[in-house]
Short mmCIF file of C-alpha atoms in Angstrom, two decimals:
data_model
loop_
_atom_site.label_atom_id
_atom_site.label_comp_id
_atom_site.label_asym_id
_atom_site.label_seq_id
_atom_site.Cartn_x
_atom_site.Cartn_y
_atom_site.Cartn_z
CA UNK H 14 27.25 13.37 -1.54
CA UNK H 15 27.23 10.56 0.11
CA UNK H 16 23.27 10.14 0.16
CA UNK H 17 23.51 10.90 -3.63
CA UNK H 18 25.23 8.06 -3.87
CA UNK H 19 23.53 5.78 -1.63
CA UNK H 20 20.30 7.36 -3.84
CA UNK H 21 21.58 5.94 -6.66
CA UNK H 22 22.10 2.61 -5.55
CA UNK H 23 18.44 2.11 -4.30
CA UNK H 24 17.41 3.40 -7.83
CA UNK H 25 19.49 0.95 -10.38
CA UNK H 26 19.04 -1.90 -7.02
CA UNK H 27 15.06 -1.31 -7.05
CA UNK H 28 14.80 -1.47 -10.84
CA UNK H 29 17.17 -5.16 -10.75
CA UNK H 30 14.74 -6.55 -8.66
CA UNK H 31 11.98 -5.60 -10.47
CA UNK H 32 13.51 -7.21 -13.57
CA UNK H 33 15.42 -10.19 -11.97
CA UNK H 34 11.63 -11.16 -10.49
CA UNK H 35 9.14 -10.50 -13.04
CA UNK H 36 9.30 -13.77 -14.45
CA UNK H 37 9.42 -16.31 -12.16
CA UNK H 38 6.69 -19.10 -12.21
CA UNK H 39 4.26 -19.54 -9.70
CA UNK H 40 5.67 -22.88 -8.87
CA UNK H 41 8.52 -21.30 -7.41
CA UNK H 42 6.71 -18.25 -5.47
CA UNK H 43 7.14 -19.56 -1.76
CA UNK H 44 10.73 -20.23 -1.76
CA UNK H 45 11.80 -17.57 -3.36
CA UNK H 46 9.52 -15.33 -0.83
CA UNK H 47 11.61 -17.62 1.74
CA UNK H 48 14.89 -17.15 -0.30
CA UNK H 49 14.70 -13.27 -0.29
CA UNK H 50 13.06 -12.93 3.46
CA UNK H 51 16.64 -14.62 4.44
CA UNK H 52 18.34 -11.96 2.21
CA UNK H 53 16.57 -9.24 4.21
CA UNK H 54 18.46 -10.93 6.95
CA UNK H 55 21.54 -8.54 5.22
CA UNK H 56 20.49 -6.39 9.11
CA UNK H 57 22.87 -8.96 10.67
CA UNK H 58 26.07 -6.96 8.98
CA UNK H 59 24.75 -3.78 9.99
CA UNK H 60 24.38 -5.26 13.96
CA UNK H 61 27.54 -6.84 14.21
CA UNK H 62 29.16 -3.20 14.37
CA UNK H 63 27.28 -2.55 16.77
CA UNK H 64 26.93 -5.90 18.99
CA UNK H 65 31.04 -5.64 18.79
CA UNK H 66 31.78 -1.94 18.85
CA UNK H 67 32.82 0.73 21.22
CA UNK H 68 29.61 1.70 22.59
CA UNK H 69 27.29 1.66 25.66
CA UNK H 70 26.57 -1.49 27.23
CA UNK H 71 22.95 -0.70 26.05
CA UNK H 72 23.87 -0.41 22.28
CA UNK H 73 26.23 -4.18 22.51
CA UNK H 74 22.64 -5.32 24.03
CA UNK H 75 20.82 -4.17 20.84
CA UNK H 76 23.51 -4.85 18.93
CA UNK H 77 22.89 -8.38 20.01
CA UNK H 78 19.65 -8.35 19.99
CA UNK H 79 19.91 -8.15 16.71
CA UNK H 80 22.89 -10.03 15.57
CA UNK H 81 20.40 -12.99 17.10
CA UNK H 82 16.68 -12.13 15.48
CA UNK H 83 18.92 -11.37 11.91
CA UNK H 84 21.42 -15.05 12.37
CA UNK H 85 17.61 -16.50 12.71
CA UNK H 86 16.06 -14.77 9.96
CA UNK H 87 19.32 -15.57 7.70
CA UNK H 88 20.09 -18.99 8.92
CA UNK H 89 16.79 -20.59 9.15
CA UNK H 90 15.60 -18.45 5.87
CA UNK H 91 18.89 -20.10 4.27
CA UNK H 92 17.84 -23.90 4.92
CA UNK H 93 13.42 -24.07 4.63
CA UNK H 94 14.30 -22.73 1.49
CA UNK H 95 16.81 -25.47 0.47
CA UNK H 96 14.43 -27.76 2.44
CA UNK H 97 11.39 -27.02 0.25
CA UNK H 98 13.71 -26.77 -2.74
CA UNK H 99 14.80 -30.13 -2.31
CA UNK H 100 11.37 -31.38 -2.87
CA UNK H 101 10.95 -29.88 -6.11
CA UNK H 102 11.08 -32.22 -9.01
CA UNK H 103 10.49 -32.92 -12.58
CA UNK H 104 8.60 -36.09 -14.18
CA UNK H 105 10.32 -38.85 -14.16
CA UNK H 106 13.11 -38.10 -11.77
CA UNK H 107 13.00 -40.51 -9.31
CA UNK H 108 14.75 -39.42 -5.41
CA UNK P 21 44.79 -3.38 0.86
CA UNK P 22 43.30 -1.35 3.28
CA UNK P 23 40.85 -3.38 5.41
CA UNK P 24 38.13 -0.70 4.11
CA UNK P 25 38.54 -1.24 0.66
CA UNK P 26 39.00 -5.19 1.06
CA UNK P 27 35.07 -4.80 2.85
CA UNK P 28 33.07 -2.66 -0.15
CA UNK P 29 35.22 -4.81 -2.52
CA UNK P 30 33.31 -8.56 -0.72
CA UNK P 31 30.16 -6.41 -0.87
CA UNK P 32 30.56 -6.38 -4.28
CA UNK P 33 30.70 -9.99 -4.07
CA UNK P 34 27.62 -9.93 -2.17
CA UNK P 35 25.81 -7.92 -3.93
CA UNK P 36 26.74 -10.04 -6.91
CA UNK P 37 25.76 -13.21 -5.39
CA UNK P 38 22.22 -12.24 -4.40
CA UNK P 39 21.75 -11.10 -8.07
CA UNK P 40 22.65 -14.73 -9.43
CA UNK P 41 20.82 -16.47 -6.44
CA UNK P 42 17.61 -14.69 -7.37
CA UNK P 43 18.23 -14.85 -10.92
CA UNK P 44 18.74 -18.67 -10.49
CA UNK P 45 16.16 -19.16 -8.37
CA UNK P 46 13.32 -18.59 -11.19
CA UNK P 47 14.45 -21.41 -12.30
CA UNK P 48 12.56 -24.82 -11.11
CA UNK P 49 16.18 -26.47 -12.54
CA UNK P 50 19.15 -24.07 -10.58
CA UNK P 51 16.48 -22.98 -8.13
CA UNK P 52 18.52 -24.49 -5.03
CA UNK P 53 21.81 -23.79 -6.32
CA UNK P 54 20.30 -20.52 -6.34
CA UNK P 55 19.68 -20.42 -3.12
CA UNK P 56 23.07 -21.66 -2.02
CA UNK P 57 24.48 -19.10 -4.24
CA UNK P 58 22.64 -16.50 -2.47
CA UNK P 59 23.63 -18.23 1.33
CA UNK P 60 27.14 -17.78 0.44
CA UNK P 61 26.75 -14.10 -0.06
CA UNK P 62 25.34 -13.61 2.44
CA UNK P 63 28.01 -15.45 4.54
CA UNK P 64 30.58 -13.50 2.63
CA UNK P 65 29.42 -10.48 3.50
CA UNK P 66 29.20 -10.94 6.55
CA UNK P 67 32.71 -12.52 7.52
CA UNK P 68 34.47 -9.62 6.09
CA UNK P 69 32.27 -7.63 8.63
CA UNK P 70 33.74 -9.06 11.48
CA UNK P 71 37.30 -7.46 10.02
CA UNK P 72 36.18 -4.09 10.69
CA UNK P 73 37.92 -1.76 13.07
CA UNK P 74 34.83 -0.57 14.74
CA UNK P 75 34.55 -3.87 16.20
CA UNK P 76 37.00 -4.77 18.62
CA UNK P 77 34.85 -7.69 20.60
CA UNK P 78 33.83 -10.24 19.26
CA UNK P 79 32.31 -12.01 22.65
CA UNK P 80 28.19 -10.79 22.28
CA UNK P 81 28.46 -11.29 18.08
CA UNK P 82 29.61 -15.29 19.04
CA UNK P 83 26.86 -15.45 21.24
CA UNK P 84 23.78 -13.35 18.86
CA UNK P 85 25.01 -15.98 15.68
CA UNK P 86 25.13 -19.22 18.29
CA UNK P 87 22.38 -18.52 19.62
CA UNK P 88 20.61 -17.46 16.68
CA UNK P 89 22.40 -20.65 14.09
CA UNK P 90 20.61 -23.28 16.57
CA UNK P 91 17.08 -21.50 16.89
CA UNK P 92 16.64 -20.72 12.67
CA UNK P 93 18.60 -24.04 11.75
CA UNK P 94 16.65 -26.54 14.08
CA UNK P 95 12.85 -24.86 13.53
CA UNK P 96 14.30 -25.25 9.35
CA UNK P 97 14.45 -28.25 10.56
CA UNK P 98 11.85 -29.22 11.80
CA UNK P 99 8.76 -27.41 10.73
CA UNK P 100 5.89 -29.34 8.85
CA UNK P 101 5.64 -28.12 5.30
CA UNK P 102 2.28 -27.64 5.74
CA UNK P 103 2.89 -24.72 8.90
CA UNK P 104 5.52 -23.13 6.09
CA UNK P 105 3.76 -19.45 5.85
CA UNK P 106 3.28 -19.39 9.09
CA UNK P 107 7.78 -20.14 9.70
CA UNK P 108 7.94 -17.58 6.72
CA UNK P 109 5.90 -15.10 8.76
CA UNK P 110 7.66 -15.62 11.81
CA UNK P 111 11.22 -15.81 9.69
CA UNK P 112 10.07 -12.57 8.49
CA UNK P 113 9.16 -10.26 12.55
CA UNK P 114 12.68 -11.20 12.96
CA UNK P 115 14.70 -9.70 9.97
CA UNK P 116 11.58 -6.31 10.95
CA UNK P 117 12.72 -6.39 14.59
CA UNK P 118 16.64 -6.17 14.00
CA UNK P 119 16.78 -3.91 11.15
CA UNK P 120 14.69 -1.76 13.79
CA UNK P 121 17.28 -2.14 16.13
CA UNK P 122 20.00 -1.67 13.91
CA UNK P 123 18.14 2.05 13.23
CA UNK P 124 18.00 2.35 17.29
CA UNK P 125 21.94 1.47 16.88
CA UNK P 126 22.64 4.06 14.27
CA UNK P 127 21.36 6.69 16.85
CA UNK P 128 24.66 7.22 18.53
CA UNK P 129 26.77 7.53 15.91
CA UNK P 130 28.61 10.76 15.88
CA UNK P 131 27.53 12.49 13.17
CA UNK P 132 23.70 13.01 12.30
CA UNK P 133 22.47 14.95 9.51
CA UNK P 134 18.75 15.45 8.76
CA UNK P 135 18.91 12.76 6.31
CA UNK P 136 19.79 10.06 8.74
CA UNK P 137 18.05 10.94 11.09
CA UNK P 138 15.16 10.56 8.69
CA UNK P 139 16.45 7.21 7.14
CA UNK P 140 16.86 6.01 10.67
CA UNK P 141 13.39 6.49 11.81
CA UNK P 142 11.90 4.97 8.48
CA UNK P 143 13.90 1.87 9.63
CA UNK P 144 12.63 2.45 12.79
CA UNK P 145 9.31 2.71 11.70
CA UNK P 146 9.20 0.31 8.79
CA UNK P 147 11.50 -2.72 10.95
CA UNK P 148 8.45 -1.95 13.80
CA UNK P 149 5.63 -2.41 11.49
CA UNK P 150 7.34 -5.62 9.99
CA UNK P 151 8.27 -6.68 13.42
CA UNK P 152 4.26 -6.32 14.75
CA UNK P 153 2.70 -7.01 11.84
CA UNK P 154 4.33 -10.48 10.64
CA UNK P 155 3.73 -11.49 14.07
CA UNK P 156 0.46 -11.15 14.26
CA UNK P 157 0.00 -12.85 11.17
CA UNK P 158 2.36 -15.64 12.27
CA UNK P 159 -0.45 -15.97 14.75
CA UNK P 160 -3.21 -15.74 12.45
CA UNK P 161 -1.85 -18.56 10.25
CA UNK P 162 -0.78 -20.84 13.22
CA UNK P 163 -3.80 -20.34 14.78
CA UNK P 164 -3.15 -19.19 18.06
CA UNK P 165 -5.50 -16.48 17.58
CA UNK P 166 -8.41 -16.40 15.30
CA UNK P 167 -7.38 -16.39 11.50
CA UNK P 168 -11.15 -14.11 10.89
CA UNK P 169 -10.60 -10.74 10.20
CA UNK P 170 -11.86 -8.53 13.14
CA UNK P 171 -13.33 -5.18 11.84
CA UNK P 172 -14.66 -2.47 14.00
CA UNK P 173 -16.45 1.04 12.93
CA UNK P 174 -13.92 3.52 12.26
CA UNK P 175 -11.27 1.01 11.31
CA UNK P 176 -10.11 3.68 8.36
CA UNK P 177 -10.00 6.65 10.36
CA UNK P 178 -8.18 4.64 13.48
CA UNK P 179 -5.28 3.23 11.22
CA UNK P 180 -5.22 6.37 9.29
CA UNK P 181 -4.22 8.57 12.32
CA UNK P 182 -2.30 6.02 13.75
CA UNK P 183 -0.24 6.65 10.72
CA UNK P 184 -0.15 10.19 10.22
CA UNK P 185 0.76 9.89 14.41
CA UNK P 186 3.48 8.45 13.14
CA UNK P 187 4.64 10.39 10.49
CA UNK P 188 4.42 13.31 13.22
CA UNK P 189 6.41 11.40 16.00
CA UNK P 190 9.06 10.85 13.12
CA UNK P 191 9.31 14.30 12.54
CA UNK P 192 9.76 15.32 15.79
CA UNK P 193 12.07 12.78 16.00
CA UNK P 194 14.07 14.39 12.66
CA UNK P 195 14.12 17.31 15.08
CA UNK P 196 15.16 16.36 17.88
CA UNK P 197 17.14 13.44 18.10
CA UNK P 198 18.34 14.09 21.39
CA UNK P 199 14.57 13.52 23.23
CA UNK P 200 13.85 10.18 23.77
CA UNK P 201 10.14 10.66 24.33
CA UNK P 202 10.19 10.19 20.14
CA UNK P 203 12.05 7.42 20.00
CA UNK P 204 10.04 5.60 21.91
CA UNK P 205 6.80 7.31 20.19
CA UNK P 206 8.06 6.17 16.50
CA UNK P 207 8.24 2.16 18.36
CA UNK P 208 5.13 2.15 19.48
CA UNK P 209 2.93 3.57 17.02
CA UNK P 210 4.92 1.16 14.75
CA UNK P 211 4.47 -1.35 16.42
CA UNK P 212 0.60 -0.23 17.00
CA UNK P 213 0.46 0.17 13.32
CA UNK P 214 1.61 -3.16 12.16
CA UNK P 215 -0.83 -4.82 14.69
CA UNK P 216 -4.07 -2.45 13.82
CA UNK P 217 -3.10 -3.35 10.35
CA UNK P 218 -3.32 -6.77 9.96
CA UNK P 219 -6.22 -7.25 12.31
CA UNK P 220 -8.63 -6.63 9.39
CA UNK P 221 -6.84 -9.07 7.45
CA UNK P 222 -8.72 -13.05 6.87
CA UNK P 223 -7.57 -16.17 5.82
CA UNK P 224 -7.48 -15.58 2.45
CA UNK P 225 -6.20 -12.65 2.10
CA UNK P 226 -2.94 -13.70 3.68
CA UNK P 227 -1.06 -14.53 0.23
CA UNK P 228 -1.25 -11.04 -0.09
CA UNK P 229 -0.02 -9.61 2.98
CA UNK P 230 2.57 -12.06 3.65
CA UNK P 231 4.65 -10.91 -0.36
CA UNK P 232 3.63 -7.58 1.33
CA UNK P 233 5.51 -7.87 4.87
CA UNK P 234 8.24 -9.94 3.00
CA UNK P 235 9.28 -6.50 1.15
CA UNK P 236 8.97 -4.31 4.36
CA UNK P 237 11.57 -6.15 5.29
CA UNK P 238 13.42 -5.02 2.60
CA UNK P 239 12.14 -1.76 2.44
CA UNK P 240 13.49 -1.84 6.10
CA UNK P 241 16.98 -3.35 5.59
CA UNK P 242 17.31 -0.24 2.75
CA UNK P 243 16.46 1.90 5.04
CA UNK P 244 18.83 0.76 7.86
CA UNK P 245 21.59 0.12 5.64
CA UNK P 246 21.21 4.16 4.38
CA UNK P 247 20.78 4.93 8.22
CA UNK P 248 24.02 3.79 8.74
CA UNK P 249 25.42 3.67 5.32
CA UNK P 250 26.41 1.00 4.10
CA UNK P 251 25.50 -0.02 0.72
CA UNK P 252 24.95 -3.62 0.80
CA UNK P 253 22.45 -3.59 3.42
CA UNK P 254 20.89 -1.20 0.75
CA UNK P 255 21.29 -3.58 -2.57
CA UNK P 256 20.16 -6.42 -0.85
CA UNK P 257 17.08 -4.60 1.24
CA UNK P 258 15.83 -2.96 -2.17
CA UNK P 259 16.16 -6.14 -4.19
CA UNK P 260 14.06 -8.53 -1.49
CA UNK P 261 11.56 -4.75 -1.28
CA UNK P 262 10.59 -5.33 -5.16
CA UNK P 263 10.66 -9.07 -5.76
CA UNK P 264 8.00 -8.15 -2.75
CA UNK P 265 6.06 -5.87 -4.13
CA UNK P 266 5.99 -8.56 -7.61
CA UNK P 267 5.05 -10.75 -5.55
CA UNK P 268 2.40 -8.58 -3.73
CA UNK P 269 0.80 -7.22 -6.93
CA UNK P 270 0.68 -10.87 -8.32
CA UNK P 271 -1.79 -11.85 -5.73
CA UNK P 272 -3.61 -8.79 -5.58
CA UNK P 273 -4.31 -9.24 -9.95
CA UNK P 274 -5.31 -12.66 -9.03
CA UNK P 275 -7.87 -11.31 -6.41
CA UNK P 276 -8.92 -8.88 -9.16
CA UNK P 277 -8.81 -6.66 -5.76
CA UNK P 278 -6.17 -3.06 -4.88
CA UNK P 279 -3.84 -3.66 -2.90
CA UNK P 280 -5.97 -0.77 -0.62
CA UNK P 281 -8.81 -3.15 -1.01
CA UNK P 282 -7.39 -6.29 0.69
CA UNK P 283 -5.28 -3.50 3.59
CA UNK P 284 -8.40 -1.87 4.52
CA UNK P 285 -12.51 -3.07 3.30
CA UNK P 286 -11.96 -6.33 6.38
CA UNK P 287 -13.22 -8.98 3.71
CA UNK P 288 -15.58 -11.45 4.33
CA UNK P 289 -15.83 -10.10 7.40
CA UNK P 290 -19.69 -8.87 7.11
CA UNK P 291 -20.66 -10.42 4.06
CA UNK P 292 -24.22 -11.68 4.63
CA UNK P 293 -26.15 -14.14 2.73
CA UNK P 294 -27.49 -11.80 0.03
CA UNK P 295 -26.81 -13.68 -2.96
CA UNK P 296 -29.28 -17.61 -1.97
CA UNK P 297 -28.81 -19.24 -4.48
CA UNK P 298 -32.00 -21.14 -5.67
CA UNK P 299 -31.54 -25.34 -6.76
CA UNK P 300 -30.22 -28.53 -5.37
CA UNK P 301 -26.89 -29.80 -3.99
CA UNK P 302 -26.24 -32.99 -4.83
CA UNK P 303 -24.12 -35.39 -3.31
CA UNK P 304 -23.31 -38.75 -3.64
CA UNK P 305 -20.91 -41.69 -2.47
CA UNK P 306 -17.76 -42.49 -3.14
CA UNK P 307 -18.38 -45.61 -4.06
CA UNK P 308 -20.32 -43.75 -6.83
CA UNK P 309 -17.67 -41.46 -7.26
CA UNK P 310 -15.19 -44.30 -8.02
CA UNK P 311 -16.96 -45.68 -11.34
CA UNK P 312 -17.34 -42.03 -12.93
CA UNK P 313 -13.86 -42.04 -11.55
CA UNK P 314 -12.66 -45.47 -12.97
CA UNK P 315 -14.35 -44.62 -16.09
CA UNK P 316 -12.23 -41.05 -16.81
CA UNK P 317 -9.42 -40.39 -18.98
CA UNK P 318 -8.43 -36.93 -18.12
CA UNK P 319 -8.57 -35.87 -14.33
CA UNK P 320 -7.76 -32.52 -12.63
CA UNK P 321 -7.25 -31.65 -9.84
CA UNK P 322 -8.05 -28.00 -8.14
CA UNK P 323 -6.57 -28.09 -4.31
CA UNK P 324 -7.23 -25.40 -1.91
CA UNK P 325 -6.93 -23.85 1.26
CA UNK P 326 -8.79 -27.06 2.97
CA UNK P 327 -6.41 -30.13 1.29
CA UNK P 328 -3.38 -28.29 3.90
CA UNK P 329 -5.96 -27.68 6.41
CA UNK P 330 -6.71 -31.86 5.69
CA UNK P 331 -3.15 -32.76 5.80
CA UNK P 332 -4.28 -34.72 1.67
CA UNK P 333 -1.47 -34.12 -0.53
CA UNK P 334 0.40 -37.90 0.49
CA UNK P 335 -3.34 -39.18 -0.02
CA UNK P 336 -3.43 -36.86 -3.38
CA UNK P 337 -0.31 -38.30 -5.06
CA UNK P 338 -1.29 -41.89 -4.14
CA UNK P 339 -4.86 -41.49 -6.23
CA UNK P 340 -3.00 -39.67 -9.16
CA UNK P 341 -0.84 -42.68 -9.32
CA UNK P 342 -3.95 -45.33 -9.24
CA UNK P 343 -5.44 -43.26 -11.53
CA UNK P 344 -2.63 -43.02 -13.60
CA UNK P 345 -2.06 -46.77 -13.97
CA UNK P 346 -6.01 -46.64 -14.94
CA UNK P 347 -4.50 -44.62 -18.32
CA UNK P 348 -6.33 -41.69 -17.43
CA UNK P 349 -4.12 -38.60 -17.52
CA UNK P 350 -4.29 -35.95 -14.15
CA UNK P 351 -3.30 -32.77 -13.73
CA UNK P 352 -3.35 -30.08 -11.17
CA UNK P 353 -4.57 -26.84 -11.08
CA UNK P 354 -3.35 -24.20 -9.06
CA UNK P 355 -4.53 -20.73 -8.57
CA UNK P 356 -1.99 -17.76 -7.58
CA UNK P 357 -3.67 -17.37 -3.84
CA UNK P 358 -5.31 -21.03 -3.49
CA UNK P 359 -3.85 -21.53 0.20
CA UNK P 360 -2.63 -18.83 2.54
CA UNK P 361 0.98 -17.43 1.09
CA UNK P 362 1.93 -17.44 -2.75
CA UNK P 363 2.83 -20.92 -4.63
CA UNK P 364 1.53 -22.20 -1.06
CA UNK P 365 0.09 -25.83 -2.82
CA UNK P 366 2.59 -26.38 -4.84
CA UNK P 367 4.94 -27.00 -2.20
CA UNK P 368 2.77 -29.24 -0.11
CA UNK P 369 2.16 -31.15 -3.72
CA UNK P 370 6.19 -30.98 -3.97
CA UNK P 371 6.04 -32.47 -0.29
CA UNK P 372 4.40 -35.56 -1.58
CA UNK P 373 6.73 -35.83 -4.50
CA UNK P 374 4.23 -35.28 -7.45
CA UNK P 375 5.88 -33.75 -10.50
CA UNK P 376 6.09 -29.72 -10.64
CA UNK P 377 5.26 -29.84 -13.79
CA UNK P 378 1.89 -31.74 -13.58
CA UNK P 379 1.34 -28.45 -11.98
CA UNK P 380 -0.87 -26.20 -14.18
CA UNK P 381 -1.95 -22.14 -13.61
CA UNK P 382 -5.17 -20.95 -13.88
CA UNK P 383 -4.04 -19.33 -17.47
CA UNK P 384 -3.29 -22.56 -19.11
CA UNK P 385 -5.52 -24.48 -17.47
CA UNK P 386 -8.50 -22.74 -18.57
CA UNK P 387 -8.67 -22.74 -21.72
CA UNK P 388 -8.84 -26.82 -22.11
CA UNK P 389 -10.74 -26.99 -19.21
CA UNK P 390 -13.66 -28.58 -21.00
CA UNK P 391 -10.97 -31.61 -22.38
CA UNK P 392 -11.34 -33.25 -18.49
CA UNK P 393 -13.99 -35.72 -17.69
CA UNK P 394 -13.17 -34.51 -13.78
CA UNK P 395 -12.14 -32.42 -11.90
CA UNK P 396 -11.83 -32.19 -8.72
CA UNK P 397 -12.26 -29.78 -5.94
CA UNK P 398 -10.87 -30.82 -2.67
CA UNK P 399 -10.87 -28.26 -0.12
CA UNK P 400 -10.82 -25.20 -2.44
CA UNK P 401 -13.62 -22.95 -2.54
CA UNK P 402 -13.02 -19.33 -3.65
CA UNK P 403 -11.25 -20.32 -5.88
CA UNK P 404 -14.02 -22.00 -8.11
CA UNK P 405 -16.65 -19.99 -7.52
CA UNK P 406 -18.71 -19.12 -10.12
CA UNK P 407 -19.97 -16.16 -9.21
CA UNK P 408 -17.21 -14.21 -9.71
CA UNK P 409 -18.53 -14.97 -13.46
CA UNK P 410 -21.71 -14.91 -12.78
CA UNK P 411 -23.71 -12.66 -9.89
CA UNK P 412 -23.04 -8.81 -10.64
CA UNK P 413 -23.12 -8.07 -7.13
CA UNK P 414 -21.10 -11.28 -5.26
CA UNK P 415 -17.70 -9.23 -3.78
CA UNK P 416 -15.87 -11.45 -5.26
CA UNK P 417 -17.71 -10.99 -9.02
CA UNK P 418 -15.22 -10.18 -11.35
CA UNK P 419 -11.81 -12.58 -9.84
CA UNK P 420 -10.51 -14.58 -11.69
CA UNK P 421 -10.79 -17.97 -11.10
CA UNK P 422 -10.49 -21.82 -12.59
CA UNK P 423 -13.42 -22.48 -14.41
CA UNK P 424 -13.64 -26.13 -12.75
CA UNK P 425 -17.65 -26.28 -13.82
CA UNK P 426 -16.25 -26.42 -17.48
CA UNK P 427 -15.26 -29.89 -17.36
CA UNK P 428 -17.78 -32.89 -17.99
CA UNK P 429 -18.35 -33.40 -13.77
CA UNK P 430 -17.23 -32.25 -10.89
CA UNK P 431 -16.76 -33.53 -7.69
CA UNK P 432 -16.63 -31.87 -4.73
CA UNK P 433 -14.43 -33.05 -1.45
CA UNK P 434 -16.14 -30.74 1.37
CA UNK P 435 -16.87 -30.79 5.00
CA UNK P 436 -20.08 -29.62 5.28
CA UNK P 437 -22.16 -27.00 3.47
CA UNK P 438 -20.50 -24.32 5.42
CA UNK P 439 -19.76 -21.38 2.87
CA UNK P 440 -15.53 -20.87 1.87
CA UNK P 441 -13.27 -17.98 3.69
CA UNK P 442 -15.02 -15.13 2.38
CA UNK P 443 -18.73 -16.45 3.62
CA UNK P 444 -19.96 -16.69 -0.52
CA UNK P 445 -22.69 -18.66 -1.56
CA UNK P 446 -20.47 -21.17 -4.06
CA UNK P 447 -23.21 -22.00 -7.38
CA UNK P 448 -20.53 -24.26 -8.45
CA UNK P 449 -22.11 -26.63 -6.11
CA UNK P 450 -25.20 -26.10 -7.87
CA UNK P 451 -24.26 -26.97 -11.38
CA UNK P 452 -25.69 -29.90 -12.37
CA UNK P 453 -22.76 -31.34 -13.68
CA UNK P 454 -21.30 -30.97 -9.60
CA UNK P 455 -21.55 -33.69 -7.21
CA UNK P 456 -20.48 -33.72 -3.81
CA UNK P 457 -18.86 -35.61 -1.69
CA UNK P 458 -19.23 -34.74 1.82
CA UNK P 459 -16.83 -35.59 4.77
CA UNK P 460 -12.91 -35.15 5.39
CA UNK P 461 -10.86 -34.61 2.42
CA UNK P 462 -8.17 -36.83 3.31
CA UNK P 463 -10.77 -39.81 4.64
CA UNK P 464 -13.32 -39.47 1.36
CA UNK P 465 -9.60 -39.82 -0.88
CA UNK P 466 -8.44 -42.14 1.13
CA UNK P 467 -11.81 -44.20 0.33
CA UNK P 468 -11.26 -43.35 -3.20
CA UNK P 469 -7.86 -45.04 -3.09
CA UNK P 470 -9.19 -48.25 -1.66
CA UNK P 471 -11.97 -48.55 -3.91
CA UNK P 472 -9.45 -48.04 -6.63
CA UNK P 473 -6.77 -50.39 -5.64
CA UNK P 474 -9.56 -53.45 -4.68
#
């Protein structure tokens, strides 16, 4: 049942993703990509249980590495996207 | 309230924040808010996960988060805007390796049925390909290794074989999860596959590949979500996967090539000088260019990767200001695959304070190209290569281009007569209305600025 339910979520989210992104203007392609990239760092959530769980030292080590990499992805991704978006200005609006 | 319910309710809220965030990212006015919402969703998801009863020790988590935050924040603050493509590639690779590691960790769970094992395999394989592929892309983009495509005989068969071996390894892994051999082999084969896939990819194909790797990193997170039965990973991962696929598709269309063609052809590596174009190239000095520009009523600037290399975006913006003061209308025409990642030129020009509503997409600018007095091509080649319209035997024949040659006069700012990335001769350079201005793009623009302001 778990599998069916998770697959159900997957299919719906994929369709939602297609609908959401379809109309993004070309100007925002880079921020969209790096913003989406930051979201893919969600693996961090999965890594937390590995790093903090009662697993073997190896599991904890791998978990900590995963937490570190995913955090770089998340923090770096969001900050860099924000930095880019802050630069986008319309005509007539001054800094 | 039981913790499990609290966690899952919060995940629902986080999912909504991601969705709204992506929606707002689609409009320049709300994009920044969208990114903030999405980061809020991430924060929420991480914080509630820490309440999970399975977590008993916070020391290692803290270590990982502090280290990751410091590295990520410093990298994001210090990186130059021109180095953005490789930064995105690198972050992407980190996401990939995280998914690979989570897949490995998931192996220590108590109940492992076939389906869970299959998803563990997929998160390791996709994560591995994303990781090594992104690292190689980073190396190529930052020119730590050569950006030229590397092609050899039978490359397709080697890559195809590698892929099949990877799948076979997956089958064995699902059958015998207790044998570490298959796990190790899966990691090795998938990371080699990422490297091998990237070898034949050259600079101009990077926009496609970066989008594709972006999509993979989402799919890897998604597979990891299945492996540990976590729905927020599945939702977020598939949203990213879908957005990456859409971008990949847009980029492929803009090059009139299929994804398979981009992945396997090693475009630009071997194409000899098959189409020699007869005619003379007319070079002019910046002084003469200045006279034409001074009289121009409307100018369209067509930037390409060369503008990024020369870091000429600020100079271009200054030129725009002077021309506007002179009563001239200045617009920019941006090809979807100009540069090394989707939207590369837009980011650079935004950095130089060019308002984004002056940046027109190819389909909007082409119908009115005839009305422009001058088209200035800065560091672009393939995206204005008229061979795409005129020479049927050309490898890029059929690719949609910006019709710079329809403007009354075309200035091409170019370092030398060396051909563009694709190694193709460009008939545009030989047209009657084309004038070449040789030299470093930034220097040429600066010379024009000096002429205009004196």
